[in-house]
PDB file of C-alpha atoms in Angstrom:
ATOM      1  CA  UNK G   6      26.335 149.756   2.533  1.00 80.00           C
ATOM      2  CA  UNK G   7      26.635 146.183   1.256  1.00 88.00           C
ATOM      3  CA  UNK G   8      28.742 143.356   2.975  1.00 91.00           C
ATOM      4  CA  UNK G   9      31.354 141.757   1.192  1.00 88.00           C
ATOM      5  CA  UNK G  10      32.852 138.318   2.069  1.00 90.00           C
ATOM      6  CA  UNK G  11      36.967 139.458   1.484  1.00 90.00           C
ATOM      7  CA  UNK G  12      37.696 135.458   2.837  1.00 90.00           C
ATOM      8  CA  UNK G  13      35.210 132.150   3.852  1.00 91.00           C
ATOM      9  CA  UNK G  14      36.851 128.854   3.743  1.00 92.00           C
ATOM     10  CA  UNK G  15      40.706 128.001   3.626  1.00 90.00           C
ATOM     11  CA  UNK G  16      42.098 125.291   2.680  1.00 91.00           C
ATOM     12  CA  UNK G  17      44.967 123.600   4.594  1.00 91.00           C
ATOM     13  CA  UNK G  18      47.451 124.949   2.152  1.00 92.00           C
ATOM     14  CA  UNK G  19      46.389 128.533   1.651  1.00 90.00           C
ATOM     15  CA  UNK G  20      46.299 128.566   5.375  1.00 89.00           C
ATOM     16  CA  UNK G  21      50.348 127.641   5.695  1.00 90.00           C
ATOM     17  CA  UNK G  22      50.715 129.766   2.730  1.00 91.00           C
ATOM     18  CA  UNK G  23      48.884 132.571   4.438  1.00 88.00           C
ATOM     19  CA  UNK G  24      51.031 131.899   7.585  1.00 90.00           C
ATOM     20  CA  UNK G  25      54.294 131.768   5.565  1.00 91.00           C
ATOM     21  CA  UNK G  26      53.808 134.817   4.037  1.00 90.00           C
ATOM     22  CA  UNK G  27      52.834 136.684   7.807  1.00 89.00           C
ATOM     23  CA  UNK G  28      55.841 135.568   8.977  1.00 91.00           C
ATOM     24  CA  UNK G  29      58.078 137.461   6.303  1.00 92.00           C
ATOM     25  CA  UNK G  30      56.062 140.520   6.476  1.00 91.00           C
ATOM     26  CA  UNK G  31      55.961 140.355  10.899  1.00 88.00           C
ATOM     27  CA  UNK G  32      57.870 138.155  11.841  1.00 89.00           C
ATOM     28  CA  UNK G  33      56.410 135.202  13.842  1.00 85.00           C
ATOM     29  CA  UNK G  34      55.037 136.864  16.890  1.00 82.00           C
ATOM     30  CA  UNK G  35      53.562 139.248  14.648  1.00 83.00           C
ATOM     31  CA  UNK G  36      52.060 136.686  12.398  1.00 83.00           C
ATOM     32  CA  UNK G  37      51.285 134.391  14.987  1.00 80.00           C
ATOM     33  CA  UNK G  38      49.024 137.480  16.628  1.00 78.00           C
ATOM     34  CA  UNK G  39      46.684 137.837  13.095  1.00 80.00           C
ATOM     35  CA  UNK G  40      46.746 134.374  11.603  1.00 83.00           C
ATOM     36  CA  UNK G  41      46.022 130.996  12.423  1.00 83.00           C
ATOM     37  CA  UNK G  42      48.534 128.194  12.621  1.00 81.00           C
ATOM     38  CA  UNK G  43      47.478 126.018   9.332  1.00 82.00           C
ATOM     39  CA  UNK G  44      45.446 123.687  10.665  1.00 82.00           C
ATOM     40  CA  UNK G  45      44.323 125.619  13.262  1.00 83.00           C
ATOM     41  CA  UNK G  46      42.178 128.545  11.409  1.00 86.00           C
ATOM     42  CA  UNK G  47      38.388 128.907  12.222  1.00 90.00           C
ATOM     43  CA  UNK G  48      38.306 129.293   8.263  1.00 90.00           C
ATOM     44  CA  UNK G  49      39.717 125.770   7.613  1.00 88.00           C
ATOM     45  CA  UNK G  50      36.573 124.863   9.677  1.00 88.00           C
ATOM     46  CA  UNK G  51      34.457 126.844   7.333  1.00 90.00           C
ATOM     47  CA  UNK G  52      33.191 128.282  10.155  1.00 91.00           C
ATOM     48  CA  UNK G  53      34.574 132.208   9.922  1.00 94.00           C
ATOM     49  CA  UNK G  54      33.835 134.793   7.527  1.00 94.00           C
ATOM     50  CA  UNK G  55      36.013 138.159   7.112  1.00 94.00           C
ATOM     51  CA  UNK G  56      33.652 140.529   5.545  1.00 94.00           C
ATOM     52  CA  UNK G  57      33.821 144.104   5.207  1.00 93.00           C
ATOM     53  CA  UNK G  58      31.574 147.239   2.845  1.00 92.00           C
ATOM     54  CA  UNK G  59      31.625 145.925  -0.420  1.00 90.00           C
ATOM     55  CA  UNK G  60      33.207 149.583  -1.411  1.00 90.00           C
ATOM     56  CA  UNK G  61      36.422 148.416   0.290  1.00 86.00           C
ATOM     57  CA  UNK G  62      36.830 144.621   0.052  1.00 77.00           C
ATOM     58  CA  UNK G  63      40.661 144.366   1.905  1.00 83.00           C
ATOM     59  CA  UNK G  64      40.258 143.446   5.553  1.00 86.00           C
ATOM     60  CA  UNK G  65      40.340 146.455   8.125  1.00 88.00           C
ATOM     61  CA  UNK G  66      39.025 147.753  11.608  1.00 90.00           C
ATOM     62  CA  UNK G  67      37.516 150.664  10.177  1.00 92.00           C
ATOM     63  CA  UNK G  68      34.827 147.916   9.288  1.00 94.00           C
ATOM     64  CA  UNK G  69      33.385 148.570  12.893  1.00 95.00           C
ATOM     65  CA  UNK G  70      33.158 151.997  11.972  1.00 94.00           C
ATOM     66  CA  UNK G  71      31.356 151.816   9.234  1.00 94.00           C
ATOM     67  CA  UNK G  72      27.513 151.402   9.013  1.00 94.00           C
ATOM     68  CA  UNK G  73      27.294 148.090   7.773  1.00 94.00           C
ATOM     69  CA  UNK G  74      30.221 146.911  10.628  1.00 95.00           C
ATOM     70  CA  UNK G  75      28.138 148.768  13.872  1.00 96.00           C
ATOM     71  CA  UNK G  76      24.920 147.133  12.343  1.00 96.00           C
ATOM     72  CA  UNK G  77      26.790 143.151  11.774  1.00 97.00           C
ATOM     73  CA  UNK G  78      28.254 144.422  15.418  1.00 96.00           C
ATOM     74  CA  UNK G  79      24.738 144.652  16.871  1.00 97.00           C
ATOM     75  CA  UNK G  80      22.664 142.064  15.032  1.00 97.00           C
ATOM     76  CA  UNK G  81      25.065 139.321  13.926  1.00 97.00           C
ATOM     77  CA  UNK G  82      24.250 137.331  16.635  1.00 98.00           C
ATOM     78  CA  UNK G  83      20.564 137.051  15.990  1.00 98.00           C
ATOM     79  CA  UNK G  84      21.768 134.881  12.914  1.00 97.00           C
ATOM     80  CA  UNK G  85      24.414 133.182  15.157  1.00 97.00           C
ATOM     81  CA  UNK G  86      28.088 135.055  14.444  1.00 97.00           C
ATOM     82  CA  UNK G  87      30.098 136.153  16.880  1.00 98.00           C
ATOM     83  CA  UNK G  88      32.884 139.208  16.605  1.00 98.00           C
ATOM     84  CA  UNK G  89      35.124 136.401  17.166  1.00 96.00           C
ATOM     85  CA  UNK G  90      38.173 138.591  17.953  1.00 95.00           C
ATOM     86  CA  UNK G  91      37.257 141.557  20.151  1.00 96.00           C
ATOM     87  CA  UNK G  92      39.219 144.363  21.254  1.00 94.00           C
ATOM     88  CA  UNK G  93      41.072 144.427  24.242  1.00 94.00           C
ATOM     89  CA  UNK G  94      40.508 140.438  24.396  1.00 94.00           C
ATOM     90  CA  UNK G  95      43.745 139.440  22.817  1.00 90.00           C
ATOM     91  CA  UNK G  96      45.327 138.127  25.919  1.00 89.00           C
ATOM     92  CA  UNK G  97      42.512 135.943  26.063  1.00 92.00           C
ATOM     93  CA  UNK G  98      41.553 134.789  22.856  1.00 91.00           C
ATOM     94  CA  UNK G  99      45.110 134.869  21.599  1.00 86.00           C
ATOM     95  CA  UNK G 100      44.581 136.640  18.613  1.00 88.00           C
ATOM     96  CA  UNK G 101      44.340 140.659  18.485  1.00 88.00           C
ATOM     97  CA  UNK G 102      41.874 142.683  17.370  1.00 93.00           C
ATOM     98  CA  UNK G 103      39.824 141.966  14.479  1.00 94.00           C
ATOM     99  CA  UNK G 104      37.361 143.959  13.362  1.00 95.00           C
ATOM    100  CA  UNK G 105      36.204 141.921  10.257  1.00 95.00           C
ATOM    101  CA  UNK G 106      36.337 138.122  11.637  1.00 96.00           C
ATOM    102  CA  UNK G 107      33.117 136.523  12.067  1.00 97.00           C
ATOM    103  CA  UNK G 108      32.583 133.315  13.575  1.00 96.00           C
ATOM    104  CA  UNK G 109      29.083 130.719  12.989  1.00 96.00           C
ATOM    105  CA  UNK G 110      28.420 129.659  16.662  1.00 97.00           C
ATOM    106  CA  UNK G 111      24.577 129.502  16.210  1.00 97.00           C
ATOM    107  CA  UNK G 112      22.075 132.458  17.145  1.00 98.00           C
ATOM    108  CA  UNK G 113      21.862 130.471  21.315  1.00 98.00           C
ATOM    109  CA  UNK G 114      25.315 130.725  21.782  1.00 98.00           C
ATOM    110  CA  UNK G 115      25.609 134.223  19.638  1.00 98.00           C
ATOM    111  CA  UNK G 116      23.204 135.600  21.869  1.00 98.00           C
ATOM    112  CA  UNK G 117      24.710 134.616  25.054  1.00 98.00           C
ATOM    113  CA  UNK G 118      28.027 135.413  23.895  1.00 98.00           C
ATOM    114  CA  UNK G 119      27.111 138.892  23.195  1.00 98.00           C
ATOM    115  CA  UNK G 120      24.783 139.411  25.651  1.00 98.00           C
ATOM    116  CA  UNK G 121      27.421 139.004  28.103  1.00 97.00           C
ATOM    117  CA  UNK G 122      30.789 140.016  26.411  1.00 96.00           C
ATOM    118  CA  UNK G 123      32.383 136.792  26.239  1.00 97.00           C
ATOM    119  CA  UNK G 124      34.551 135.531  24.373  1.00 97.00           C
ATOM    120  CA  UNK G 125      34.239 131.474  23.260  1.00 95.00           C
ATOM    121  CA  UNK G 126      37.136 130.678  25.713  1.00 95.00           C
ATOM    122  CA  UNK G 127      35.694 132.539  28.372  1.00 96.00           C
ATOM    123  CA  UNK G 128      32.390 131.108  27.931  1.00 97.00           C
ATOM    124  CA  UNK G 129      34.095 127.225  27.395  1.00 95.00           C
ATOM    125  CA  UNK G 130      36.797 128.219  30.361  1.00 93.00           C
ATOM    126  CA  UNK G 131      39.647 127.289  28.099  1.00 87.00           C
ATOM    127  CA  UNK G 132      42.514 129.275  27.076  1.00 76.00           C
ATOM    128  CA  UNK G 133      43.888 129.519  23.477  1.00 71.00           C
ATOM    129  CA  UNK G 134      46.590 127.680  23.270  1.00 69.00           C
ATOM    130  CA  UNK G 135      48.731 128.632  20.701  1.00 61.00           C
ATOM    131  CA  UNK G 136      51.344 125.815  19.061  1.00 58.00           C
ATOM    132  CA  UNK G 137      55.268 125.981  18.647  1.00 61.00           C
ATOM    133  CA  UNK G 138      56.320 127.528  15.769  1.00 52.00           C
TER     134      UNK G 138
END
């Protein structure tokens, strides 16, 4: 199975656009549980990746079902990514579950992270803090 990269970077304004549009689809808490704040998405960075098999290229959590997701699930952090929104982490990381979000840490801080089952904010001792709509 090939990856395929269904998002990279964001601008600013497809980030508020991509918010906007979460919010009349979920409704705020929904939205505010699967995207990032503009201004506050690890894309924006151009740190994060959503990928998934290039057979299906919308984002879902079937990915981690699929070959290609268990293999980017066990080796992604030799080339530094993190699952950057594990399950049963949301309460933590303030975003749920998401199967397909990759983050760039670097293959140290991968390695630990996954070695250990962190998260970032457990690893960093912060809490997401998530702003006022």
């Amino acid at each position: 199975q090939n990856l395929y990269l269904v998002s990279g970077y964001r601008s600013y304004a497809d980030q508020a656009y991509s918010f906007s549009n979460a919010i009349e689809r979920r409704g705020l808490t929904g939205a505010a549980e699967k995207n990032a704040y503009q201004g506050r998405s690890e894309h924006n960075l151009g740190l994060a990746l959503d990928i998934n098999i290039a057979s299906d290229p919308e984002i879902r959590d079937a990915f981690a079902e699929t070959t290609a997701g268990r293999w980017v699930n066990e080796n992604g952090h030799l080339y530094g990514f993190i699952l950057r929104y594990p399950r049963d982490k949301g309460h933590i990381t303030g975003y749920g579950y998401e199967a397909w979000h990759y983050r760039y840490v670097g293959p140290e801080l991968a390695t630990t992270l996954f070695e250990t089952g962190q998260t970032l904010e457990e690893y960093y001792g912060k809490e997401q803090e998530l702003p006022d709509a």
